[in-house]
Amino acid sequence: MLLKELSSLASPLSQGQVDKLKQLTSELSAIQLAWVGGYLSASAGQASINVADTQPAQTITILYGSQTGNGRGVATELAAKARAQGYAVNLASMSDYKVRQLKQETLLLAVVSTHGEGEAPDDAIELHKFLASKRAPKLENLNYSVLALGDSSYEFFCQTGKDFDERLSKLGATSIQPLVECDVDYESAAEQWQESVLEAVKPLIQTSGASVVSIAPSVAESAYTKQKPYTAEVLVSQKLTGRDSDRDVRHVEIDLDGSGLSYQVGDALGVWFTNADTLVDEVLIKLALDGDSPVTVGKDSLSLKQALIEKKELTQIYPGLVQGWASLSGNEELLNIVEDKELTRHFVLNNQLADLVANYAVQITATQLLELLRPITPRLYSIASSQAEVESEVHLTVALVEDEHEGTARFGGASQFLAQAEEGTTVKVYVEPNNHFRLPENPETPVIMVGPGTGVAPFRAFMQERASQGIEGNSWLIFGNPHFEQDFLYQTEWQQYLKDGSLTRLDLAFSRDQAHKVYVQHRIAEQGKELWQWLESGAHLYICGDGERMAKDVHQALLDVAVKFGAKTPDEAEAYFEALRSDKRYQKDVY
């Protein structure tokens, strides 16, 4: 039932209670709403439930550390299954969990992803550090299991999950199910782990003296998710960069009217895409496979060509695919590559399936090909708009991923799909919340935004949000790209914000407009004294964009500023920005 319908129905609630309920639920996230729904359902059912033992049921604590939302999704599914079996559940992000509570736990199920080169995701950093510190308590009474999410294309596959498993074990905790490591196509392995850990907790809960309470699941309005996306229409896909730019960056507008989807500035939009027909035809022709051949993918029966267009990842390969291809081809060069992890990683990053097909001949059946390929996974794009301004639309800033490989143009799957989308093209989307990239609670708080290239996208949303609230000043954007004339994304909008006072200052770094290259980190160094003053006066600092180089260079520039203008040692500078991060005053959205 929708809250807006409550007032028109004969309800046991007074109008005042309805108003309070509306106010409360409007402030809650989807996960918080699910928790409240379970709590209310359990409370309502207590009067009619016969409990053999008066002891409170033992609680299963389910924690997640998630960078892109996959971990949160798996943990939320697990919590729902556990509640359906009558277990009391405490579901929480690792960032919201009080680490001192850990020594009180008896059942812990952890779902955690690995970010970048073996790093913990933002919401798992504190707990990850705590478990490795001398402050971590002995955990002899804790039973646990860990599900690790990762990408085998990276060297430190599932490293954070491995860390959690190892540290919990060293602290004396007992593993009730071995660590499960999941690759990008994690759904099946995650589901098996969910079922196995729920079986493993049964004897632990039953021997605790607490009885299992059966609670009927509450009926809630379904939301659009990764698994059940909304089919939207593209309104605009407009090129932002100039005719002579060496890159193609698009401003994409998507219509959400009628979906009920809402988002906050800082969130991302998940975009499902289909592979280009031309790319699929190239693969089929070179492999001498019939695109009309009937195949089965999961529960779907369709043609091989449709399966490659709609179901399988073609533009991103992974080590397992290269290893399988090497075995099928018997090619000595490829066999040598897969023997070396670093060579394999470099190969994966610089080749697509079509390049494997072109350079390493194999005899392969349609079934073998489909088994080797991963399923398509959606791409996440930082949302470049505020609903306070665009209402039922969502805007993205998309750089077309384009490279030339041995004379042939290769494109990114999702970016090509969005770049070529015409008005009316349908696209399946969902909102992925990002609670670690939020504007300050007090809108008057100063903000410093560092966003080169398409990293400027969420800051366009930030400025739209602040402008809609009537906030003037206290905002500073540092933007960079190769050329002023060709690559100044949203130039007229930034100039208008400066003119009307919404934006206090704008520092630009166009790297190739002069003999020496100038990047955003150089502007930070040049403006270090004032930037330090902003930070010391309480400003929140945001970085969005490339995490491989830019974010690291910017972080080093910030450390240098703290040393030079804050009179701190290098270690003190690191501690300063770590404290800002813990206080949610230093937030990153990097990829």
Coordinates of C-alpha atoms in Angstrom, one line a residue:
M1 CA 0.0 0.0 0.0
L2 CA 1.3 3.5 -0.8
L3 CA 1.4 6.0 2.0
K4 CA -0.4 8.6 -0.2
E5 CA -3.4 6.2 -0.2
L6 CA -3.6 6.0 3.6
S7 CA -5.5 9.1 4.1
S8 CA -8.3 8.0 1.8
L9 CA -8.8 4.6 3.4
A10 CA -10.6 3.6 6.6
S11 CA -7.4 3.2 8.7
P12 CA -6.8 2.6 12.4
L13 CA -4.2 5.4 12.2
S14 CA -5.2 9.0 13.1
Q15 CA -4.4 11.7 10.5
G16 CA -1.6 12.8 12.8
Q17 CA -0.1 9.3 12.9
V18 CA -0.3 9.1 9.1
D19 CA 1.5 12.4 8.7
K20 CA 4.3 11.3 11.1
L21 CA 4.6 8.0 9.2
K22 CA 4.9 9.9 5.9
Q23 CA 7.6 12.2 7.4
L24 CA 9.6 9.3 8.8
T25 CA 9.5 7.1 5.6
S26 CA 10.4 10.0 3.3
E27 CA 13.8 10.2 5.0
L28 CA 14.6 6.5 4.8
S29 CA 16.6 4.6 2.2
A30 CA 15.2 1.4 0.5
I31 CA 17.3 -0.8 2.8
Q32 CA 16.1 1.1 5.9
L33 CA 12.5 0.8 4.7
A34 CA 12.9 -2.9 4.3
W35 CA 14.3 -3.2 7.8
V36 CA 11.4 -1.1 9.2
G37 CA 9.0 -3.3 7.3
G38 CA 10.4 -6.5 8.8
Y39 CA 10.4 -4.9 12.2
L40 CA 6.8 -3.9 12.0
S41 CA 5.8 -7.2 10.6
A42 CA 7.5 -9.0 13.4
S43 CA 5.9 -6.7 16.0
A44 CA 2.5 -7.2 14.6
G45 CA 2.9 -11.0 14.6
Q46 CA 4.1 -11.3 18.1
A47 CA 0.6 -11.5 19.6
S48 CA -0.4 -14.6 17.6
I49 CA 3.0 -16.4 17.7
N50 CA 3.4 -19.2 20.2
V51 CA 7.0 -19.2 21.4
A52 CA 8.2 -22.2 23.3
D53 CA 11.1 -20.4 25.0
T54 CA 10.9 -16.9 26.4
Q55 CA 14.5 -16.2 25.6
P56 CA 15.0 -13.7 22.8
A57 CA 16.0 -15.2 19.4
Q58 CA 19.6 -15.1 18.6
T59 CA 20.4 -12.5 16.0
I60 CA 22.3 -13.1 12.8
T61 CA 24.3 -10.0 12.0
I62 CA 24.8 -9.5 8.2
L63 CA 27.3 -6.8 7.3
Y64 CA 28.2 -5.6 3.8
G65 CA 31.0 -3.6 2.3
S66 CA 30.0 -2.6 -1.2
Q67 CA 31.4 -0.2 -3.8
T68 CA 29.0 -0.6 -6.6
G69 CA 26.0 -2.1 -4.9
N70 CA 26.5 -5.8 -5.6
G71 CA 27.5 -6.6 -2.0
R72 CA 24.6 -4.6 -0.6
G73 CA 22.3 -6.5 -3.0
V74 CA 23.6 -10.0 -1.9
A75 CA 23.4 -9.1 1.8
T76 CA 19.9 -7.7 1.4
E77 CA 18.7 -10.9 -0.3
L78 CA 20.3 -13.0 2.4
A79 CA 18.6 -10.9 5.1
A80 CA 15.2 -11.4 3.4
K81 CA 15.8 -15.2 3.2
A82 CA 16.9 -15.3 6.9
R83 CA 13.8 -13.4 8.0
A84 CA 11.6 -15.6 6.0
Q85 CA 13.0 -18.6 7.9
G86 CA 12.1 -16.8 11.2
Y87 CA 15.6 -15.6 12.2
A88 CA 16.2 -12.2 13.8
V89 CA 18.5 -10.2 11.6
N90 CA 20.6 -7.2 11.9
L91 CA 21.5 -6.0 8.4
A92 CA 23.9 -3.1 8.2
S93 CA 26.6 -1.4 6.0
M94 CA 30.0 -1.9 7.5
S95 CA 30.3 1.9 7.6
D96 CA 27.3 2.1 10.0
Y97 CA 28.4 -0.7 12.2
K98 CA 29.9 0.1 15.6
V99 CA 33.1 -1.9 15.7
R100 CA 33.1 -2.2 19.4
Q101 CA 29.9 -4.3 19.1
L102 CA 31.9 -7.0 17.4
K103 CA 32.9 -8.7 20.6
Q104 CA 29.2 -9.2 21.5
E105 CA 28.4 -11.0 18.3
T106 CA 27.9 -14.7 18.0
L107 CA 26.8 -15.0 14.4
L108 CA 28.3 -12.9 11.6
L109 CA 27.8 -13.2 7.9
A110 CA 29.9 -10.8 5.9
V111 CA 29.6 -9.8 2.2
V112 CA 32.4 -7.6 1.0
S113 CA 33.8 -6.5 -2.4
T114 CA 37.3 -5.6 -3.3
H115 CA 38.0 -2.2 -4.9
G116 CA 40.9 -1.2 -7.2
E117 CA 44.1 -3.0 -6.4
G118 CA 43.0 -5.1 -3.4
E119 CA 41.6 -2.2 -1.5
A120 CA 38.6 -2.3 0.8
P121 CA 35.5 -0.5 -0.5
D122 CA 34.7 2.9 1.2
D123 CA 32.1 1.5 3.6
A124 CA 34.4 -1.3 4.8
I125 CA 37.6 0.7 5.4
E126 CA 37.0 1.3 9.1
L127 CA 36.1 -2.3 10.0
H128 CA 38.9 -3.6 7.8
K129 CA 41.4 -1.4 9.7
F130 CA 39.9 -2.3 13.1
L131 CA 40.3 -6.0 12.5
A132 CA 44.0 -5.6 11.7
S133 CA 44.7 -3.3 14.6
K134 CA 45.7 -4.1 18.2
R135 CA 42.3 -2.9 19.4
A136 CA 40.6 -5.8 17.8
P137 CA 39.2 -8.1 20.5
K138 CA 39.4 -11.9 20.8
L139 CA 36.4 -13.4 19.1
E140 CA 36.2 -17.0 20.4
N141 CA 32.4 -16.8 20.7
L142 CA 31.9 -15.7 17.1
N143 CA 30.7 -18.0 14.3
Y144 CA 31.1 -16.4 10.8
S145 CA 31.3 -16.8 7.1
V146 CA 32.5 -14.5 4.4
L147 CA 31.4 -14.0 0.8
A148 CA 34.0 -12.1 -1.2
L149 CA 33.1 -10.3 -4.4
G150 CA 35.8 -9.3 -7.0
D151 CA 37.0 -9.3 -10.6
S152 CA 39.5 -11.9 -11.7
S153 CA 40.9 -9.4 -14.2
Y154 CA 42.6 -7.7 -11.3
E155 CA 45.7 -9.1 -9.6
F156 CA 44.4 -9.0 -6.0
F157 CA 41.2 -10.9 -6.7
C158 CA 38.8 -10.8 -3.7
Q159 CA 41.6 -9.6 -1.5
T160 CA 39.4 -7.7 1.0
G161 CA 37.2 -10.8 1.5
K162 CA 40.4 -12.9 2.1
D163 CA 41.6 -10.3 4.6
F164 CA 38.3 -10.4 6.6
D165 CA 38.3 -14.2 6.6
E166 CA 41.9 -14.4 7.7
R167 CA 41.6 -11.7 10.4
L168 CA 38.4 -13.1 11.9
S169 CA 40.0 -16.6 12.1
K170 CA 43.2 -15.2 13.8
L171 CA 41.0 -13.5 16.4
G172 CA 39.6 -16.9 17.3
A173 CA 36.3 -16.8 15.4
T174 CA 35.0 -20.1 14.0
S175 CA 34.2 -20.3 10.3
I176 CA 30.9 -22.1 9.7
Q177 CA 31.3 -22.1 5.9
P178 CA 34.6 -21.6 4.0
L179 CA 35.3 -18.3 2.2
V180 CA 33.5 -18.1 -1.1
E181 CA 35.2 -16.0 -3.8
C182 CA 32.9 -14.6 -6.5
D183 CA 33.9 -13.2 -9.9
V184 CA 31.9 -10.6 -11.9
D185 CA 29.3 -13.3 -12.7
Y186 CA 28.6 -13.8 -9.0
E187 CA 24.9 -14.5 -8.8
S188 CA 24.9 -18.3 -8.8
A189 CA 27.8 -18.7 -6.4
A190 CA 26.3 -16.0 -4.1
E191 CA 22.9 -17.8 -4.1
Q192 CA 24.6 -21.2 -3.2
W193 CA 26.5 -19.5 -0.3
Q194 CA 23.3 -17.9 1.0
E195 CA 21.6 -21.3 1.1
S196 CA 24.5 -23.1 2.7
V197 CA 25.1 -20.5 5.5
L198 CA 21.5 -20.4 6.4
E199 CA 21.6 -24.2 6.8
A200 CA 24.9 -23.9 8.8
V201 CA 23.3 -21.4 11.3
K202 CA 20.4 -23.7 12.2
P203 CA 22.1 -25.9 14.7
L204 CA 23.9 -22.9 16.2
I205 CA 20.6 -21.1 16.8
Q206 CA 18.7 -24.2 18.0
T207 CA 21.4 -25.1 20.5
S208 CA 21.4 -21.5 21.9
G209 CA 18.1 -22.2 23.6
A210 CA 16.2 -19.8 21.4
S211 CA 13.3 -21.0 19.3
V212 CA 12.9 -20.1 15.7
V213 CA 9.9 -17.7 15.2
S214 CA 8.1 -17.9 11.9
I215 CA 7.2 -14.5 10.6
A216 CA 5.1 -14.0 7.5
P217 CA 6.9 -11.7 5.0
S218 CA 5.4 -8.2 4.7
V219 CA 4.0 -7.1 1.4
A220 CA 5.9 -4.1 0.0
E221 CA 5.8 -2.2 -3.2
S222 CA 8.4 -3.5 -5.6
A223 CA 11.1 -1.2 -6.7
Y224 CA 13.2 -1.2 -9.9
T225 CA 16.5 -2.9 -9.3
K226 CA 19.5 -4.3 -11.1
Q227 CA 17.7 -7.6 -11.4
K228 CA 14.4 -5.8 -12.4
P229 CA 15.4 -2.6 -14.2
Y230 CA 13.0 0.0 -15.6
T231 CA 12.7 0.3 -19.4
A232 CA 13.2 4.0 -20.1
E233 CA 13.5 6.0 -23.2
V234 CA 16.5 8.1 -24.3
L235 CA 15.5 11.7 -24.8
V236 CA 18.9 13.2 -25.9
S237 CA 22.4 11.9 -26.7
Q238 CA 24.2 15.1 -27.5
K239 CA 27.9 15.5 -28.1
L240 CA 29.6 17.9 -25.6
T241 CA 33.1 18.0 -27.0
G242 CA 34.1 20.0 -30.1
R243 CA 34.5 18.8 -33.7
D244 CA 38.3 18.7 -33.4
S245 CA 38.4 17.0 -30.0
D246 CA 40.2 13.7 -29.7
R247 CA 37.4 12.4 -27.5
D248 CA 33.7 12.0 -27.9
V249 CA 31.8 12.9 -24.7
R250 CA 28.0 12.8 -24.7
H251 CA 25.4 14.4 -22.6
V252 CA 22.6 11.8 -22.3
E253 CA 19.1 12.5 -21.0
I254 CA 16.8 9.6 -20.0
D255 CA 13.1 9.8 -19.3
L256 CA 11.9 8.3 -16.0
D257 CA 8.4 9.6 -16.2
G258 CA 5.9 7.2 -14.7
S259 CA 8.6 4.9 -13.1
G260 CA 8.4 6.3 -9.6
L261 CA 12.2 6.1 -9.6
S262 CA 13.9 8.7 -7.5
Y263 CA 17.6 9.5 -6.8
Q264 CA 19.8 11.7 -4.8
V265 CA 22.7 13.7 -6.1
G266 CA 25.8 11.6 -5.8
D267 CA 24.0 8.4 -6.8
A268 CA 24.8 6.4 -9.9
L269 CA 22.6 5.1 -12.7
G270 CA 23.0 1.4 -13.7
V271 CA 22.6 1.0 -17.5
W272 CA 22.0 -2.3 -19.2
F273 CA 23.1 -2.3 -22.8
T274 CA 23.2 -4.6 -25.9
N275 CA 26.2 -5.3 -28.0
A276 CA 26.5 -3.8 -31.5
D277 CA 25.2 -6.0 -34.3
T278 CA 28.4 -5.3 -36.3
L279 CA 30.6 -6.6 -33.5
V280 CA 28.5 -9.7 -33.2
D281 CA 28.5 -10.3 -36.9
E282 CA 32.3 -9.9 -37.0
V283 CA 32.7 -12.6 -34.3
L284 CA 30.3 -15.0 -35.9
I285 CA 31.8 -14.7 -39.4
K286 CA 35.4 -15.2 -38.2
L287 CA 34.4 -18.2 -36.0
A288 CA 32.3 -19.7 -38.9
L289 CA 29.3 -20.0 -36.6
D290 CA 25.6 -19.7 -37.7
G291 CA 23.9 -16.8 -35.9
D292 CA 20.5 -18.4 -36.4
S293 CA 21.5 -21.6 -34.4
P294 CA 19.2 -22.1 -31.4
V295 CA 20.9 -21.9 -28.1
T296 CA 19.9 -21.8 -24.4
V297 CA 21.2 -19.3 -22.0
G298 CA 19.9 -19.9 -18.5
K299 CA 16.2 -20.3 -18.8
D300 CA 16.0 -18.5 -22.2
S301 CA 15.9 -20.1 -25.6
L302 CA 17.0 -17.8 -28.4
S303 CA 19.3 -17.6 -31.5
L304 CA 23.1 -17.5 -31.1
K305 CA 23.2 -14.0 -32.5
Q306 CA 20.6 -12.7 -30.1
A307 CA 22.4 -14.4 -27.2
L308 CA 25.6 -12.6 -28.2
I309 CA 23.8 -9.3 -28.6
E310 CA 21.7 -9.4 -25.4
K311 CA 23.3 -11.8 -23.0
K312 CA 27.1 -12.1 -23.2
E313 CA 30.0 -9.7 -22.5
L314 CA 32.0 -9.1 -25.7
T315 CA 33.9 -5.9 -25.0
Q316 CA 35.5 -6.9 -21.7
I317 CA 37.4 -10.2 -21.4
Y318 CA 38.7 -11.9 -18.3
P319 CA 41.6 -14.3 -17.5
G320 CA 39.5 -17.4 -17.5
L321 CA 38.4 -16.7 -21.1
V322 CA 42.0 -16.1 -22.2
Q323 CA 43.0 -19.4 -20.6
G324 CA 40.2 -21.3 -22.2
W325 CA 41.0 -19.7 -25.6
A326 CA 44.7 -20.6 -25.2
S327 CA 43.8 -24.3 -24.6
L328 CA 41.5 -24.4 -27.6
S329 CA 43.9 -22.7 -29.9
G330 CA 47.1 -24.3 -28.8
N331 CA 48.8 -21.1 -29.7
E332 CA 52.2 -20.9 -28.1
E333 CA 52.2 -17.1 -27.7
L334 CA 48.8 -17.2 -25.9
L335 CA 49.8 -20.2 -23.8
N336 CA 52.9 -18.2 -22.6
I337 CA 50.8 -15.2 -21.8
V338 CA 48.4 -17.1 -19.5
E339 CA 51.3 -18.5 -17.6
D340 CA 52.2 -15.0 -16.4
K341 CA 49.6 -13.1 -14.3
E342 CA 50.9 -9.7 -15.2
L343 CA 51.0 -10.5 -18.9
T344 CA 47.5 -11.9 -18.7
R345 CA 46.2 -8.8 -16.9
H346 CA 47.8 -6.5 -19.5
F347 CA 46.3 -8.6 -22.3
V348 CA 42.8 -8.5 -20.7
L349 CA 42.9 -4.8 -20.4
N350 CA 44.0 -4.2 -24.1
N351 CA 41.9 -6.8 -26.0
Q352 CA 38.3 -7.7 -26.7
L353 CA 36.8 -11.0 -27.8
A354 CA 37.0 -9.9 -31.4
D355 CA 40.7 -9.5 -31.0
L356 CA 41.1 -13.0 -29.6
V357 CA 39.0 -14.3 -32.5
A358 CA 41.0 -12.4 -35.1
N359 CA 44.5 -13.3 -33.8
Y360 CA 44.2 -16.8 -32.4
A361 CA 42.3 -19.3 -34.5
V362 CA 40.1 -21.9 -32.8
Q363 CA 37.6 -24.5 -33.6
I364 CA 34.7 -23.8 -31.3
T365 CA 31.0 -24.7 -31.0
A366 CA 28.3 -22.3 -30.1
T367 CA 27.9 -24.0 -26.7
Q368 CA 31.6 -23.8 -26.0
L369 CA 31.7 -20.1 -26.9
L370 CA 28.7 -19.2 -24.6
E371 CA 30.2 -21.2 -21.7
L372 CA 33.4 -19.2 -22.0
L373 CA 31.8 -15.8 -22.1
R374 CA 30.6 -13.9 -19.0
P375 CA 27.1 -12.5 -18.9
I376 CA 26.7 -8.8 -19.7
T377 CA 26.8 -6.7 -16.5
P378 CA 25.4 -3.2 -16.4
R379 CA 27.7 -0.2 -16.2
L380 CA 27.3 2.5 -13.5
Y381 CA 27.4 6.2 -14.5
S382 CA 27.5 9.0 -12.0
I383 CA 24.3 10.9 -12.3
A384 CA 24.8 14.4 -13.7
S385 CA 21.5 16.0 -12.6
S386 CA 19.3 16.8 -9.6
Q387 CA 15.6 15.9 -9.7
A388 CA 15.0 19.3 -8.0
E389 CA 15.8 20.7 -11.4
V390 CA 15.1 18.0 -14.0
E391 CA 12.2 16.3 -12.2
S392 CA 11.4 13.0 -14.0
E393 CA 14.6 12.9 -16.0
V394 CA 18.1 11.6 -15.3
H395 CA 21.2 13.0 -17.0
L396 CA 24.5 11.3 -17.6
T397 CA 27.9 12.4 -18.9
V398 CA 29.3 9.6 -21.0
A399 CA 32.7 9.3 -22.6
L400 CA 32.8 7.0 -25.6
V401 CA 35.4 4.4 -25.0
E402 CA 37.2 4.1 -28.3
D403 CA 40.5 2.5 -29.3
E404 CA 42.2 1.3 -32.4
H405 CA 43.5 -2.2 -32.3
E406 CA 45.6 -3.3 -35.3
G407 CA 43.8 -0.9 -37.6
T408 CA 40.3 -1.8 -36.3
A409 CA 38.2 0.5 -34.1
R410 CA 37.1 -1.0 -30.8
F411 CA 34.4 0.5 -28.6
G412 CA 33.1 0.1 -25.1
G413 CA 29.8 -1.8 -25.0
A414 CA 27.7 0.6 -22.9
S415 CA 29.3 3.9 -24.0
Q416 CA 28.8 3.0 -27.7
F417 CA 25.2 2.0 -27.0
L418 CA 24.5 5.3 -25.3
A419 CA 26.5 7.4 -27.8
Q420 CA 24.6 5.9 -30.7
A421 CA 21.2 6.1 -29.0
E422 CA 18.6 8.2 -30.8
E423 CA 15.5 9.8 -29.3
G424 CA 13.1 7.0 -28.3
T425 CA 15.7 4.3 -27.9
T426 CA 14.8 2.1 -25.0
V427 CA 17.3 1.4 -22.2
K428 CA 17.0 -0.6 -19.1
V429 CA 18.1 1.3 -16.0
Y430 CA 18.1 1.4 -12.2
V431 CA 19.3 3.7 -9.5
E432 CA 22.4 2.6 -7.5
P433 CA 22.6 4.7 -4.3
N434 CA 26.0 6.0 -3.2
N435 CA 25.7 7.0 0.4
H436 CA 29.5 7.7 0.4
F437 CA 29.2 10.7 -2.0
R438 CA 26.7 13.0 -0.5
L439 CA 26.5 16.8 -0.1
P440 CA 26.8 18.0 3.6
E441 CA 23.7 17.8 5.7
N442 CA 24.0 21.6 6.3
P443 CA 23.6 23.1 2.8
E444 CA 25.6 26.2 3.8
T445 CA 28.7 24.1 4.4
P446 CA 31.5 25.0 1.8
V447 CA 32.3 22.3 -0.8
I448 CA 35.4 21.8 -2.9
M449 CA 34.8 19.7 -6.0
V450 CA 37.7 18.2 -8.0
G451 CA 36.4 16.6 -11.2
P452 CA 38.4 16.4 -14.4
G453 CA 36.8 15.0 -17.6
T454 CA 33.6 13.1 -17.0
G455 CA 34.4 13.3 -13.3
V456 CA 32.6 16.6 -13.4
A457 CA 29.2 14.8 -13.8
P458 CA 28.1 14.6 -10.2
F459 CA 29.2 18.1 -9.5
R460 CA 26.8 19.4 -12.1
A461 CA 24.1 17.5 -10.0
F462 CA 25.6 19.1 -6.8
M463 CA 25.3 22.6 -8.3
Q464 CA 21.7 22.0 -9.5
E465 CA 20.7 20.8 -6.1
R466 CA 22.4 23.7 -4.3
A467 CA 20.9 26.2 -6.7
S468 CA 17.4 24.8 -6.2
Q469 CA 17.9 25.3 -2.4
G470 CA 18.9 28.9 -3.0
I471 CA 22.4 28.3 -1.7
E472 CA 24.9 31.0 -2.9
G473 CA 28.6 30.7 -2.8
N474 CA 30.7 28.4 -0.6
S475 CA 31.4 26.2 -3.7
W476 CA 34.7 25.7 -5.6
L477 CA 35.1 23.6 -8.7
I478 CA 38.5 22.4 -10.1
F479 CA 38.0 21.0 -13.6
G480 CA 40.5 19.8 -16.2
N481 CA 40.5 18.4 -19.7
P482 CA 42.9 18.6 -22.7
H483 CA 41.7 21.7 -24.5
F484 CA 39.7 24.8 -23.5
E485 CA 38.0 25.2 -26.9
Q486 CA 37.2 21.6 -27.5
D487 CA 36.7 19.9 -24.1
F488 CA 35.2 22.4 -21.6
L489 CA 32.2 20.3 -20.6
Y490 CA 29.1 22.3 -19.6
Q491 CA 31.0 25.5 -20.1
T492 CA 28.0 27.8 -20.3
E493 CA 26.4 26.3 -17.2
W494 CA 29.6 26.9 -15.0
Q495 CA 29.8 30.4 -16.3
Q496 CA 26.2 31.1 -15.4
Y497 CA 26.7 29.7 -11.9
L498 CA 29.7 32.0 -11.5
K499 CA 27.7 34.9 -12.7
D500 CA 24.7 34.4 -10.4
G501 CA 26.9 33.6 -7.4
S502 CA 26.0 30.0 -7.0
L503 CA 29.6 29.0 -7.7
T504 CA 32.3 30.9 -5.8
R505 CA 35.3 30.0 -7.9
L506 CA 36.3 27.9 -10.8
D507 CA 39.9 26.8 -11.4
L508 CA 40.6 25.2 -14.8
A509 CA 43.4 22.9 -16.0
F510 CA 43.6 22.4 -19.7
S511 CA 46.6 20.1 -20.0
R512 CA 47.5 20.6 -23.7
D513 CA 46.8 24.3 -24.2
Q514 CA 50.4 25.2 -23.4
A515 CA 53.9 23.7 -23.8
H516 CA 53.9 22.0 -20.3
K517 CA 51.0 19.9 -19.2
V518 CA 48.8 21.2 -16.4
Y519 CA 46.5 19.0 -14.5
V520 CA 44.0 19.5 -11.6
Q521 CA 46.7 18.5 -9.1
H522 CA 48.8 21.4 -10.3
R523 CA 45.9 23.8 -9.7
I524 CA 45.5 22.4 -6.2
A525 CA 49.2 23.0 -5.5
E526 CA 49.0 26.6 -6.9
Q527 CA 45.9 27.4 -4.8
G528 CA 47.1 25.4 -1.8
K529 CA 47.0 28.3 0.8
E530 CA 43.3 29.1 0.1
L531 CA 42.3 25.5 -0.3
W532 CA 43.8 24.8 3.2
Q533 CA 41.9 27.7 4.6
W534 CA 38.6 26.3 3.1
L535 CA 39.4 22.9 4.7
E536 CA 40.2 24.4 8.1
S537 CA 36.9 26.3 7.9
G538 CA 35.0 23.1 7.6
A539 CA 34.7 22.6 3.8
H540 CA 33.8 19.1 2.4
L541 CA 36.2 17.8 -0.3
Y542 CA 35.0 15.7 -3.2
I543 CA 37.0 13.9 -5.9
C544 CA 35.4 12.2 -8.9
G545 CA 37.0 10.5 -11.9
D546 CA 39.9 8.2 -12.8
G547 CA 41.0 6.2 -9.8
E548 CA 44.1 4.7 -11.4
R549 CA 46.2 7.9 -11.7
M550 CA 44.2 11.1 -11.2
A551 CA 42.8 10.4 -7.7
K552 CA 46.2 9.3 -6.5
D553 CA 47.9 12.4 -7.9
V554 CA 45.3 14.6 -6.4
H555 CA 45.6 12.9 -3.0
Q556 CA 49.4 13.5 -3.0
A557 CA 48.9 17.1 -3.9
L558 CA 46.5 17.5 -1.0
L559 CA 49.1 15.9 1.3
D560 CA 51.7 18.4 0.1
V561 CA 49.2 21.2 0.8
A562 CA 48.8 20.0 4.4
V563 CA 52.6 19.8 4.9
K564 CA 53.2 23.2 3.3
F565 CA 50.4 25.3 4.6
G566 CA 49.3 23.2 7.6
A567 CA 52.8 22.7 9.1
K568 CA 52.2 19.0 9.3
T569 CA 54.6 16.1 8.8
P570 CA 53.8 13.6 6.0
D571 CA 52.4 11.2 8.5
E572 CA 50.3 13.9 10.2
A573 CA 49.0 14.9 6.8
E574 CA 47.9 11.4 6.0
A575 CA 46.2 11.2 9.4
Y576 CA 44.5 14.6 8.8
F577 CA 42.9 13.4 5.5
E578 CA 42.1 10.0 7.1
A579 CA 40.2 11.9 9.8
L580 CA 38.4 13.9 7.1
R581 CA 37.4 10.7 5.4
S582 CA 36.1 9.2 8.6
D583 CA 34.0 12.4 9.2
K584 CA 32.6 12.1 5.6
R585 CA 34.3 15.4 4.7
Y586 CA 36.6 13.8 2.1
Q587 CA 34.7 11.6 -0.3
K588 CA 35.7 10.0 -3.6
D589 CA 33.7 8.5 -6.5
V590 CA 36.5 7.0 -8.6
Y591 CA 36.6 4.3 -11.2

